[in-house]
Coordinates of C-alpha atoms and ligand atoms in Angstrom, one line a residue:
X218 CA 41.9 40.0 44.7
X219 CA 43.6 42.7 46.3
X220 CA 44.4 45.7 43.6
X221 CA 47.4 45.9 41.8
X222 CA 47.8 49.5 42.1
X223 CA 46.5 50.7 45.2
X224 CA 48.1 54.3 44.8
X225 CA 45.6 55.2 42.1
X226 CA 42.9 55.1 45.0
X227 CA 44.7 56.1 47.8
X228 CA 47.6 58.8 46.4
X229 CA 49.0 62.1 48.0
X230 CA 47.4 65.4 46.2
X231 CA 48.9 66.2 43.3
X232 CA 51.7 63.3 43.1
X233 CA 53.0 62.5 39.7
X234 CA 52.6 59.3 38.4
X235 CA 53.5 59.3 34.5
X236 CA 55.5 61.2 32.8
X237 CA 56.6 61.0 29.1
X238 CA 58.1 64.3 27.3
X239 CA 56.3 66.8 28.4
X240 CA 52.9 65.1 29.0
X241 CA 52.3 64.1 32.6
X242 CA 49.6 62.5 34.7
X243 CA 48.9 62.5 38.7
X244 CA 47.4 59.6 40.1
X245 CA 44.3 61.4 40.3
X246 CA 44.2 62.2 36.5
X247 CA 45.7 58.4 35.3
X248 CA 43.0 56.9 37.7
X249 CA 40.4 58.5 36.0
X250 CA 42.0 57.9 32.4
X251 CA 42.6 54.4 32.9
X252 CA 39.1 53.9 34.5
X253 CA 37.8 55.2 31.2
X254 CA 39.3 52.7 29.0
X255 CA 38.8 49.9 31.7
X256 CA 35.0 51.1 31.1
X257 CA 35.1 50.5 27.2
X258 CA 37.0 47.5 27.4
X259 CA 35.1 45.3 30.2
X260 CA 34.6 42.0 29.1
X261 CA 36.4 42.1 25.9
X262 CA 38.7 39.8 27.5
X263 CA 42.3 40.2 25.1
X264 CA 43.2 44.0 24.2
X265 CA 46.1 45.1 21.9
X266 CA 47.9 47.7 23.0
X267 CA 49.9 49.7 20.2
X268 CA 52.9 49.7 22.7
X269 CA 54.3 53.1 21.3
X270 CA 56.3 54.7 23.7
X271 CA 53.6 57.3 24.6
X272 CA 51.3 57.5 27.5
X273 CA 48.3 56.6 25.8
X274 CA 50.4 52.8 26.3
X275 CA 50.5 53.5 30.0
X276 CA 47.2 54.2 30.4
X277 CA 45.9 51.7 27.8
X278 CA 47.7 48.8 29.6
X279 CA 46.7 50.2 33.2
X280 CA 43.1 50.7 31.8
X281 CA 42.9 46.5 30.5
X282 CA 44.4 45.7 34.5
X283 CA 41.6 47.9 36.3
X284 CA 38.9 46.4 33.8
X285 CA 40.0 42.8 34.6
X286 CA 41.5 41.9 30.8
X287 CA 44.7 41.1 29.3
X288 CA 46.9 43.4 27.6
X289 CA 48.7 42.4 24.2
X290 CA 51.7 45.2 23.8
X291 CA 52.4 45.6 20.4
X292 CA 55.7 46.6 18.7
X293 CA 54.8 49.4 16.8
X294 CA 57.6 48.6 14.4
X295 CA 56.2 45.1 13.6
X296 CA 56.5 43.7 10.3
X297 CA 53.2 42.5 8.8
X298 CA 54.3 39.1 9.1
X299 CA 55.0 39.1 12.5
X300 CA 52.0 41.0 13.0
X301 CA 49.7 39.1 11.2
X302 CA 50.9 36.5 13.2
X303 CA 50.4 37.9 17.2
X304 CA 47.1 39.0 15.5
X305 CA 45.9 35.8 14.8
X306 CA 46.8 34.0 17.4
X307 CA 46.0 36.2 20.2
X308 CA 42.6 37.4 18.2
X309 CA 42.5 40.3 20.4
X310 CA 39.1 41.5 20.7
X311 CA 40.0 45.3 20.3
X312 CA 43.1 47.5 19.6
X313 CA 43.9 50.8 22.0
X314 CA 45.8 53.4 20.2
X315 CA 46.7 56.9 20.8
X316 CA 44.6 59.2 18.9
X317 CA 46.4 59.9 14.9
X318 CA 48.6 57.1 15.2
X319 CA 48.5 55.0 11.9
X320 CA 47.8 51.4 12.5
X321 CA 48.7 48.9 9.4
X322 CA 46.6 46.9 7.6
X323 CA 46.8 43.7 9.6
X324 CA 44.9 45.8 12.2
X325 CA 42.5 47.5 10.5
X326 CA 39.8 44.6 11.1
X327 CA 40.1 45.2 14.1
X328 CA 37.8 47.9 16.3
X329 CA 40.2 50.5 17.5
X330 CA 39.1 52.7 20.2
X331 CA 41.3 55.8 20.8
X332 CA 42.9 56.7 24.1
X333 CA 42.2 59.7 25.9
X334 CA 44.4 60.9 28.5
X335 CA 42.0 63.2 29.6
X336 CA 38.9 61.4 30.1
X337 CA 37.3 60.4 33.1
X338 CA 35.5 57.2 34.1
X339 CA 35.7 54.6 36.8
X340 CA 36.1 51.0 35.6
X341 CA 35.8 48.1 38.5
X342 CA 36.7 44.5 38.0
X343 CA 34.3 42.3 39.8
X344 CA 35.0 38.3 39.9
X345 CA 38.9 38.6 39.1
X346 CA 41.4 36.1 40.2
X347 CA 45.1 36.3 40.9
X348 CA 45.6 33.5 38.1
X349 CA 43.8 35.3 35.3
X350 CA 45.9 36.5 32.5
X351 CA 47.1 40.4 32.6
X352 CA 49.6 40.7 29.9
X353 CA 50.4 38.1 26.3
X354 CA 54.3 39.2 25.6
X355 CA 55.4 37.4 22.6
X356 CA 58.7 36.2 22.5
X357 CA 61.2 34.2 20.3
X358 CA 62.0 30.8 20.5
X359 CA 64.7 28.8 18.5
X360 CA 62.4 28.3 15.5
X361 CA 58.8 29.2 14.3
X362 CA 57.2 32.4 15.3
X363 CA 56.8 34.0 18.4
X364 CA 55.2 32.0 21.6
X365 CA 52.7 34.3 23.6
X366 CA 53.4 34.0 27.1
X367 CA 50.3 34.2 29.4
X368 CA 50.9 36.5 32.6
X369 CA 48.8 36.2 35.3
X370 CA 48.1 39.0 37.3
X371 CA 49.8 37.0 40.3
X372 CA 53.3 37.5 38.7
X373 CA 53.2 41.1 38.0
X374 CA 52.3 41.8 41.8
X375 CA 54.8 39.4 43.2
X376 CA 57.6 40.1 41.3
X377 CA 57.4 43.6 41.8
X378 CA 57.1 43.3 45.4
X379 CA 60.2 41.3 45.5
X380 CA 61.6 43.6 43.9
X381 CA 60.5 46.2 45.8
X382 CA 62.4 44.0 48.7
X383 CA 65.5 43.2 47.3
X384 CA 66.2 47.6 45.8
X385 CA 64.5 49.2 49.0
X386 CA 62.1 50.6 46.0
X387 CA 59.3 52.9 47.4
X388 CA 56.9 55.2 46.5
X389 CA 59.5 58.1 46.7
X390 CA 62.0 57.0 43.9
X391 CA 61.1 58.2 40.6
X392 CA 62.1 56.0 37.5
X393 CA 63.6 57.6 34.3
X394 CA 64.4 55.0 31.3
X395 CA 63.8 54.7 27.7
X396 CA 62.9 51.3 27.2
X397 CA 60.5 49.8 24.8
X398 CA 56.8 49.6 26.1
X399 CA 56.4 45.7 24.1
X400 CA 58.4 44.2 26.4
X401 CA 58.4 42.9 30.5
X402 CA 61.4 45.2 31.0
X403 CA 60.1 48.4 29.7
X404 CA 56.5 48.0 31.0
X405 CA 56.0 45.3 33.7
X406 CA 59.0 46.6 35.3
X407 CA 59.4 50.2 34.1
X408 CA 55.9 51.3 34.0
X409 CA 53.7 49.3 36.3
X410 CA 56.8 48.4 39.0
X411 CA 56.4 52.5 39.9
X412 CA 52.8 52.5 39.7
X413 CA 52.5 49.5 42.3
X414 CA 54.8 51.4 44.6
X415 CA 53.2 54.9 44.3
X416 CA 56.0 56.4 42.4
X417 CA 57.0 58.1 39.2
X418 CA 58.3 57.5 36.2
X419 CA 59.7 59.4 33.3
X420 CA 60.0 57.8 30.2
X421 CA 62.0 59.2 27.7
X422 CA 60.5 58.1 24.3
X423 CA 64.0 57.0 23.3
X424 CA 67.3 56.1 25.0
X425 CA 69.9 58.6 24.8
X426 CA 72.3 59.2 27.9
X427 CA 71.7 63.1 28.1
X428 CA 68.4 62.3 28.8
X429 CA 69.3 60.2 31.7
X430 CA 71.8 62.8 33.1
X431 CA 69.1 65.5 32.7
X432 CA 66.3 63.2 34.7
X433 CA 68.6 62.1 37.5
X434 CA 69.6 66.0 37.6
X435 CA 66.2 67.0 37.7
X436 CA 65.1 64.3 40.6
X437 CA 64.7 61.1 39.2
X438 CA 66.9 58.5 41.3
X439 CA 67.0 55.1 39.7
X440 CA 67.5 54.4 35.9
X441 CA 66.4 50.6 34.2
X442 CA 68.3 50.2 30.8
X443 CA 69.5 47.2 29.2
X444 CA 73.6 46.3 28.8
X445 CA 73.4 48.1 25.5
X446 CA 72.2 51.6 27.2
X447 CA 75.3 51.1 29.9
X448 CA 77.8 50.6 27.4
X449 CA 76.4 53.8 25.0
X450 CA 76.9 55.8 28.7
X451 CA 80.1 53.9 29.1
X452 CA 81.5 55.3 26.1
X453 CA 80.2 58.4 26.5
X454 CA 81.3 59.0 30.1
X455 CA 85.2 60.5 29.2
X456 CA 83.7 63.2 27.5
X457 CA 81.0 64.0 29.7
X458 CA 81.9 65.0 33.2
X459 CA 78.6 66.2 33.6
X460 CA 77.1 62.4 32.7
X461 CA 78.9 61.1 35.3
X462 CA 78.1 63.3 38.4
X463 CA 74.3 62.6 37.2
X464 CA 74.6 58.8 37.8
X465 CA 77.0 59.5 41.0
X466 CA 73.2 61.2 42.0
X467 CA 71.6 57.7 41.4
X468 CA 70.2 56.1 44.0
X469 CA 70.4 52.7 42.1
X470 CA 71.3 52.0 38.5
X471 CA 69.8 48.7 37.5
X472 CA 70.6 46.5 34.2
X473 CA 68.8 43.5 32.8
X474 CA 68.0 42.0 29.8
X475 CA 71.3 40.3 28.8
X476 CA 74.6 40.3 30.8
X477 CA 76.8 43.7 31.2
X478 CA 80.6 42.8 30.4
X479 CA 82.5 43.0 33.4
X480 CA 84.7 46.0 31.5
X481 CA 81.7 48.2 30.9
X482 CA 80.7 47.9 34.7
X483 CA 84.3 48.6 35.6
X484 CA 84.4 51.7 33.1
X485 CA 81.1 53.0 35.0
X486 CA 82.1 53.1 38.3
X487 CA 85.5 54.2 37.7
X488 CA 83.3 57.2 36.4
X489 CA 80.8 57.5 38.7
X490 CA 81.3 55.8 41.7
X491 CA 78.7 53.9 41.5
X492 CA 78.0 50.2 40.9
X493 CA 75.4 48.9 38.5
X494 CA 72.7 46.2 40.0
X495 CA 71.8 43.2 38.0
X496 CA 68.9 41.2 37.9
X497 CA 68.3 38.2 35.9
X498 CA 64.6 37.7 33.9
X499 CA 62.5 36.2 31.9
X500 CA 59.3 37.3 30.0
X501 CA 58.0 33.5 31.0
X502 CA 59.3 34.2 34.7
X503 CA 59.3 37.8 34.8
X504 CA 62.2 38.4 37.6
X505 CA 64.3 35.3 39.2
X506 CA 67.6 36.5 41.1
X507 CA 68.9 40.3 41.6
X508 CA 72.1 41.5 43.3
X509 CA 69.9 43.1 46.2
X510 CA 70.4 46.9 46.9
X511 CA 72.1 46.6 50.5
X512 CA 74.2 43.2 48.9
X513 CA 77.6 43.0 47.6
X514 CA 77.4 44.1 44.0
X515 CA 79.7 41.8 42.3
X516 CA 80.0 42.4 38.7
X517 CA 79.5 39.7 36.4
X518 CA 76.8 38.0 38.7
X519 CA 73.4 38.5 38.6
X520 CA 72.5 38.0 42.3
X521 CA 70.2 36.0 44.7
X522 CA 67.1 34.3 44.2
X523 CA 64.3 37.0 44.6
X524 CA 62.1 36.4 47.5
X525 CA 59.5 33.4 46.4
X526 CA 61.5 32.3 43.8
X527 CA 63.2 28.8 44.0
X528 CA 65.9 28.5 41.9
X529 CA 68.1 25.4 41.0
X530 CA 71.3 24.4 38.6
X531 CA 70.2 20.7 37.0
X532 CA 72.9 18.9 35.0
X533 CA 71.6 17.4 31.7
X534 CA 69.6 14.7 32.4
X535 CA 67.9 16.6 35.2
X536 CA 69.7 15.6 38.3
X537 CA 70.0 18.9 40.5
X538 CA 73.6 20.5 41.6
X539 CA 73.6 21.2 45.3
X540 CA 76.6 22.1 45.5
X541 CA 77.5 25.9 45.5
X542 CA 81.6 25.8 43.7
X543 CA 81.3 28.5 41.5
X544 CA 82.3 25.7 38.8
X545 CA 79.7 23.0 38.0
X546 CA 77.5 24.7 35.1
X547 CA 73.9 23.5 34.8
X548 CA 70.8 24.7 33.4
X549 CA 69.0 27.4 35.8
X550 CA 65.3 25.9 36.7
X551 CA 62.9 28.0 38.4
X552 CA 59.6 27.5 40.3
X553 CA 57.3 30.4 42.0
X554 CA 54.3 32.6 42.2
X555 CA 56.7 34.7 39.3
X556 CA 55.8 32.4 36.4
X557 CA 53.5 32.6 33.5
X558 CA 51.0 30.3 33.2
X559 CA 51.4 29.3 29.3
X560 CA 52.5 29.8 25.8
X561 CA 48.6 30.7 24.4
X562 CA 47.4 28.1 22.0
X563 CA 50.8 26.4 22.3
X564 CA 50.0 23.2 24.8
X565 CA 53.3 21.1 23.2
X566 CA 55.5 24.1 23.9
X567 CA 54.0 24.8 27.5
X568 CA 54.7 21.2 28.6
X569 CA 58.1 21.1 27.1
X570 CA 58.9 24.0 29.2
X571 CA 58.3 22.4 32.9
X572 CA 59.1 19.4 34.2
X573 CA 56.9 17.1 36.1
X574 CA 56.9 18.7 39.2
X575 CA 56.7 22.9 37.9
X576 CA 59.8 23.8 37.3
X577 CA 60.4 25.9 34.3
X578 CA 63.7 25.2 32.2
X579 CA 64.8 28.5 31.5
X580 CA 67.5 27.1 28.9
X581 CA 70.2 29.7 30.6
X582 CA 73.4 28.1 32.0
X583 CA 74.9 28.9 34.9
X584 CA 77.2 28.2 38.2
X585 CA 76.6 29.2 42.4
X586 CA 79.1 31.1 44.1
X587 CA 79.9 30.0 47.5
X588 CA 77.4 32.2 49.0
X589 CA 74.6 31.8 46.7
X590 CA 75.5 34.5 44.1
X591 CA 74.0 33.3 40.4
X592 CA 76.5 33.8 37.4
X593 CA 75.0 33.1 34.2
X594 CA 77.9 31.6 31.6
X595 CA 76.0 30.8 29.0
X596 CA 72.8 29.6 26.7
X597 CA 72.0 26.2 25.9
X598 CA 70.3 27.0 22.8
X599 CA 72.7 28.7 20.0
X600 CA 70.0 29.6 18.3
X601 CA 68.6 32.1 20.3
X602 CA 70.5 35.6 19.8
X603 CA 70.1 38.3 22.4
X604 CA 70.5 41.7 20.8
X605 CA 70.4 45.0 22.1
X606 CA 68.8 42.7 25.0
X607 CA 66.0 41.8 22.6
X608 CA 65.6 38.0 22.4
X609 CA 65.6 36.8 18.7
X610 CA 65.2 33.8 17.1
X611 CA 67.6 32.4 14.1
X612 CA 64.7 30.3 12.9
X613 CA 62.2 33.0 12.2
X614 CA 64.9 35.0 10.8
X615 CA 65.9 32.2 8.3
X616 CA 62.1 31.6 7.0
X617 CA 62.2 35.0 6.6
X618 CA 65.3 35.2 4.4
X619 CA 64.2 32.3 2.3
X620 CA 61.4 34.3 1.5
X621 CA 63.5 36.4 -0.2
X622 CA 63.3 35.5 -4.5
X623 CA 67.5 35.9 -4.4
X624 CA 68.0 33.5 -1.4
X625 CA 68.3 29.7 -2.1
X626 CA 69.6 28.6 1.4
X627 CA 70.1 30.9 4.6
X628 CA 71.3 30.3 7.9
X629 CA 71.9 32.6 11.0
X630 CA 74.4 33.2 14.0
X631 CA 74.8 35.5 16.5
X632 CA 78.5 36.7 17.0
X633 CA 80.0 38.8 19.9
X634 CA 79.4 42.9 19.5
X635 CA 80.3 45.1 22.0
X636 CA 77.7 47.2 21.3
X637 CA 75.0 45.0 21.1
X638 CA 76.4 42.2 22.9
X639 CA 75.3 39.9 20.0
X640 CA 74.4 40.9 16.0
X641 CA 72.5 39.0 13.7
X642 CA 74.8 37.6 11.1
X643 CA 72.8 36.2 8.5
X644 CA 75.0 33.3 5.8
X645 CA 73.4 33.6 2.8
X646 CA 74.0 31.2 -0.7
X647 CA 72.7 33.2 -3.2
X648 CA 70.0 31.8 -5.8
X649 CA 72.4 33.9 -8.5
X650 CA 76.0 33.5 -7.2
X651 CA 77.0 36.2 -10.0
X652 CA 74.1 38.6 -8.6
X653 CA 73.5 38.2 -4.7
X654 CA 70.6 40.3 -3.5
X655 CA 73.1 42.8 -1.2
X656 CA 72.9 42.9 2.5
X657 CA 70.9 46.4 2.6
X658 CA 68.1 44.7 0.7
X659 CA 68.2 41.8 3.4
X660 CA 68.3 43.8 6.2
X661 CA 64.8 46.1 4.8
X662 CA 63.7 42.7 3.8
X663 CA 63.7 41.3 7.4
X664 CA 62.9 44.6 8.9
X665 CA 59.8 44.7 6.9
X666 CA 58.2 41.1 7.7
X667 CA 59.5 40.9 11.3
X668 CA 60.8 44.0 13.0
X669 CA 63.8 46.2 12.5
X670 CA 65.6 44.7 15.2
X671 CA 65.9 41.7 14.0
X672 CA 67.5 42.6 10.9
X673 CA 70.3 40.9 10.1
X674 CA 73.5 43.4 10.8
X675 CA 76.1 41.6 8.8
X676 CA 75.3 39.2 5.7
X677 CA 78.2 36.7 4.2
X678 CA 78.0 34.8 1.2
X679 CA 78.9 31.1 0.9
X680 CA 78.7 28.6 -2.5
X681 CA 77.0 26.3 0.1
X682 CA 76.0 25.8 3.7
X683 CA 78.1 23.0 5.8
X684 CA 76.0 20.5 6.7
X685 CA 76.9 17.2 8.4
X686 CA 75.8 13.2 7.4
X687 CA 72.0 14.0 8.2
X688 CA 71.9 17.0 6.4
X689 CA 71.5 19.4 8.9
X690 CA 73.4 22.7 9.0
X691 CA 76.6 23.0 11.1
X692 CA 76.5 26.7 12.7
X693 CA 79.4 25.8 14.9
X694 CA 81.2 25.6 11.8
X695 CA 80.4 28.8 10.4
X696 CA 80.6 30.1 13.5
X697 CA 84.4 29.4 13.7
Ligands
LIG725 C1 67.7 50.8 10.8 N1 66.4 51.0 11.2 C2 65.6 50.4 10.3 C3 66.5 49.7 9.4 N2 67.7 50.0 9.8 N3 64.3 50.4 10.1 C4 63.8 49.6 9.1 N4 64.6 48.9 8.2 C5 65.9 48.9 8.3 N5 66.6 48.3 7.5 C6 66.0 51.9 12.2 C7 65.5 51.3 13.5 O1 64.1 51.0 13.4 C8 65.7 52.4 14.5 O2 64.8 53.5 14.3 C9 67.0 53.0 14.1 O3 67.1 52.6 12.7 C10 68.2 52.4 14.9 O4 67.9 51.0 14.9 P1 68.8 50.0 15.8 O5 70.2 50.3 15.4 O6 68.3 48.7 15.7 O7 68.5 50.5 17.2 P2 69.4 51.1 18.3 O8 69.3 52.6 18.3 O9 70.8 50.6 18.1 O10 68.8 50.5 19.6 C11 69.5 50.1 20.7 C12 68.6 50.0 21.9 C13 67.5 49.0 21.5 C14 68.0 51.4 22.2 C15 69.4 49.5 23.1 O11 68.1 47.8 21.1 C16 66.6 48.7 22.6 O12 65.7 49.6 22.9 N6 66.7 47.6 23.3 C17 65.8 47.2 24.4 C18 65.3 45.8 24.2 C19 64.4 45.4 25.4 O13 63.7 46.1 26.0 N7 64.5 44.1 25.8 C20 63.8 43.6 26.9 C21 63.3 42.2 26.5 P3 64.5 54.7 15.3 O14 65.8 55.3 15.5 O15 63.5 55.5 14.7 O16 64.1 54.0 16.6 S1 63.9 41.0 27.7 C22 62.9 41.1 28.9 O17 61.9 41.9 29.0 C23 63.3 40.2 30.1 C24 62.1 40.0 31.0 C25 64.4 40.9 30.9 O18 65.1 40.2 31.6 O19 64.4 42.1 30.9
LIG726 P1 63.5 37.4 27.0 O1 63.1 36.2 26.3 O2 63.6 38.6 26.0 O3 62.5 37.7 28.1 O4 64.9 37.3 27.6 C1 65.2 36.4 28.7 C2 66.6 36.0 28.6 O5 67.5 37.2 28.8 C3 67.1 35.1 29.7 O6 66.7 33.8 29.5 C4 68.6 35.3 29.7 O7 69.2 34.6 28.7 C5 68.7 36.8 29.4 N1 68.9 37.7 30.5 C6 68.1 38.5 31.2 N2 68.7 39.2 32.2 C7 70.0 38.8 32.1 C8 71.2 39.2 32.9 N3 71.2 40.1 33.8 N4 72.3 38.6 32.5 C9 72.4 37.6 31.5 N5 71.3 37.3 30.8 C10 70.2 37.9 31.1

């Protein structure tokens, strides 16, 4: 199949093409680092990838591509239990670090090769196909662990070339965002989409809006951040003249993840002049609709289907809505070249996820404007919680709580946070009503088996949990 970055052969002298900190590397230079690692990791097949935000990730992930494998990012922050369990299930065949980074023990039986930025080597895949798997990004579902969704290398290069389409993206824009490496976001789209297009990218190592201002001061001319990141820079903008003239520099200011409130868009380009873009994703579909760069940015709506991506609305028992009100709500069902292939080792949870003929049930709700705009309304599962624009499941959270020696029954919400959009709000009934473990020790609790973010950020205490006839747990009624 045809490469899926042709810049690191054919590249001007001297062009950047990473950038993190102060640590940088030209095609020329990542070509050659990546080709080493592609050359120590032919035919392994699955790779981790301890997805620190560092180049070493870059070059690791880039390396698996050019050698023909598939990448598993890594949270660095994993908790063993989560850990143990992407482990396991993927059964990744080696782990790429950066040199002096600690790995925990569920890695350490594991062969861990080092990355070096600097090495040089040539790695060629013979015999791959646009169907083979590139990436395994675990994600949430309602209950149980994490699903590993299978990426072939066909979605990465079509969705970024839609992409490319719908934001005029070239090889001259250079990228600056701060964006976790573990996730489609923050690698397919902010690592690889500049790579593919012969561009740069500066990552930050962690979001904070003066680092934006100082990139798009210095240069950089689109930013990638998740509603969260806007509404930090939305608050930040009255005091900070000098933030907003940065993003008025912008050439495009993109937002994904989860929806951006209507009021933080508004606050923005009040400030700057500028409109933010949104495009609606999936880590199973990678990129479905975006409001396209030369469209009419309409906050509140994510867009147009991307170009190869069918999109419908289907009411509940499947029947699809043709017509384009902006009222009838149905469930958003997609079909293209976009799509992962499957959940790894999860056959039941693949086939639940299409329908007979390919479409994938994406579980979002949603309405068509008149012209074909997409705006999403809501979620058809309440247990999934986006927060932060990280996707996170009440179910794993509430094993994990019962795990805890002072927690007889748990149950978990998201509720509305203007920061966050959602937080975790975890209803606990203690085993000791007269000594409840306290929230702090809930929150480390979670943080340590799963990840951080998926602490719980508020924790109330009930005598007992409402549960109806059948003896299942009424959230809407602790919702209220
Ligand atoms: C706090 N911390 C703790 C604890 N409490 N650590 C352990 N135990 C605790 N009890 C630490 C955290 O690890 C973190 O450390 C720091 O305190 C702050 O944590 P937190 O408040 O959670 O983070 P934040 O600073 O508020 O982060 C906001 C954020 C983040 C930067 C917006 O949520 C983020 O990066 N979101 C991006 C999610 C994303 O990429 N989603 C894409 C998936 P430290 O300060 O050292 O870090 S969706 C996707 O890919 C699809 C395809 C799509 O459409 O895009
Ligand atoms: P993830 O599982 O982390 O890949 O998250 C995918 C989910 O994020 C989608 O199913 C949507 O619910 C949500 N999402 C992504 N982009 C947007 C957006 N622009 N507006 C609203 N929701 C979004």
């Amino acid at each position: 199949m045809s490469s899926l970055f042709p810049a690191l052969a054919d590249h001007p002298p001297g062009q950047v093409a990473l950038r993190f900190g102060e640590r940088s590397l030209t095609y020329a230079e990542l070509a050659a680092a990546a080709g080493a690692v592609g050359e120590r990791v032919r035919g392994v097949g699955r790779v981790a990838v301890w997805a620190t935000p560092a180049l070493e990730t870059a070059v690791a992930v880039v390396g698996v591509l050019l050698a023909g494998g598939a990448a598993v990012p890594l949270n660095p922050r994993s908790g063993e239990k989560e850990l143990g369990h992407i482990l396991g299930d993927s059964a990744p065949g080696l782990v790429l670090a950066a040199p002096g980074d600690e790995l925990p023990p569920p890695l350490l039986g594991v062969e861990r090769i080092d990355v070096d930025v600097r090495a040089t080597g040539t790695a060629v895949a013979e015999g791959v196909g646009e169907g083979d798997p590139a990436l395994i990004v675990y994600t949430s579902g309602t209950t149980g662990p994490p699903k590993g969704a299978v990426i072939p290398r066909r979605a990465i290069a079509t969705t970024l070339d839609a992409l490319a389409d719908a934001w005029r993206w070239t090889g001259d824009d250079v990228l600056v965002h701060g964006l976790p490496l573990f996730h489609v976001h923050g690698l397919v789209l902010g690592i690889l989409g500049p790579l593919r297009r012969g561009g740069s990218v500066r990552h930050l190592g962690r979001f904070a809006p003066e680092g934006v201002a100082r990139e798009l001061n210095a240069g950089a001319t689109m930013f990638f951040g998740v509603p969260t990141m806007y509404h930090r820079i939305a608050q930040t903008l009255p005091d900070d003249p000098g933030l907003a003239e940065a993003l008025g520099r912008a050439r495009l200011l993109v937002s994904g993840s989860a929806a951006l409130p209507v009021h933080d868009h508004e606050r923005i380009t009040a400030a700057t002049g500028q409109r933010v873009i949104e495009r609606y994703g999936m880590t199973e579909t990678l990129m479905n609709t975006s409001v396209r760069a030369d469209g009419e940015p309409r906050a509140g709506t994510v867009g147009v289907p991307l170009p190869g991506v069918e999109l419908r609305l289907v009411e509940e028992d499947g029947t699809p809505i043709a017509s384009h009100d902006g009222e009838s709500v149905g469930e958003i069902q997609v079909r293209g070249p976009n799509l992962f292939t499957e959940y790894l080792n999860r056959p039941d949870a693949t086939a639940a996820a299409f329908t007979a003929d390919g479409w994938f049930r994406t579980g979002d709700m949603a309405v068509r404007e008149p012209d074909g705009y997409v705006r999403i309304v809501g979620r058809k599962a309440t247990d999934l919680i986006k927060s932060g624009g990280y996707k996170i499941g009440a179910g794993e959270i509430e094993n994990a709580l019962l795990e805890h020696p002072g927690v007889r029954e748990a149950a978990v919400t998201g509720e509305p946070d203007a920061d966050l959009g959602e937080r975790i709000v975890a209803w606990v009934v203690p085993v000791d009503p007269a000594s409840p473990p306290g929230a702090g020790e809930l929150a480390d609790h979670v943080a340590r088996r799963l990840a951080p973010h998926k602490r719980p950020r508020t924790v109330r205490y009930l005598d007992a949990l409402p549960r109806n006839d059948m003896g299942k747990i009424m959230k809407r009624a602790l919702a209220s």
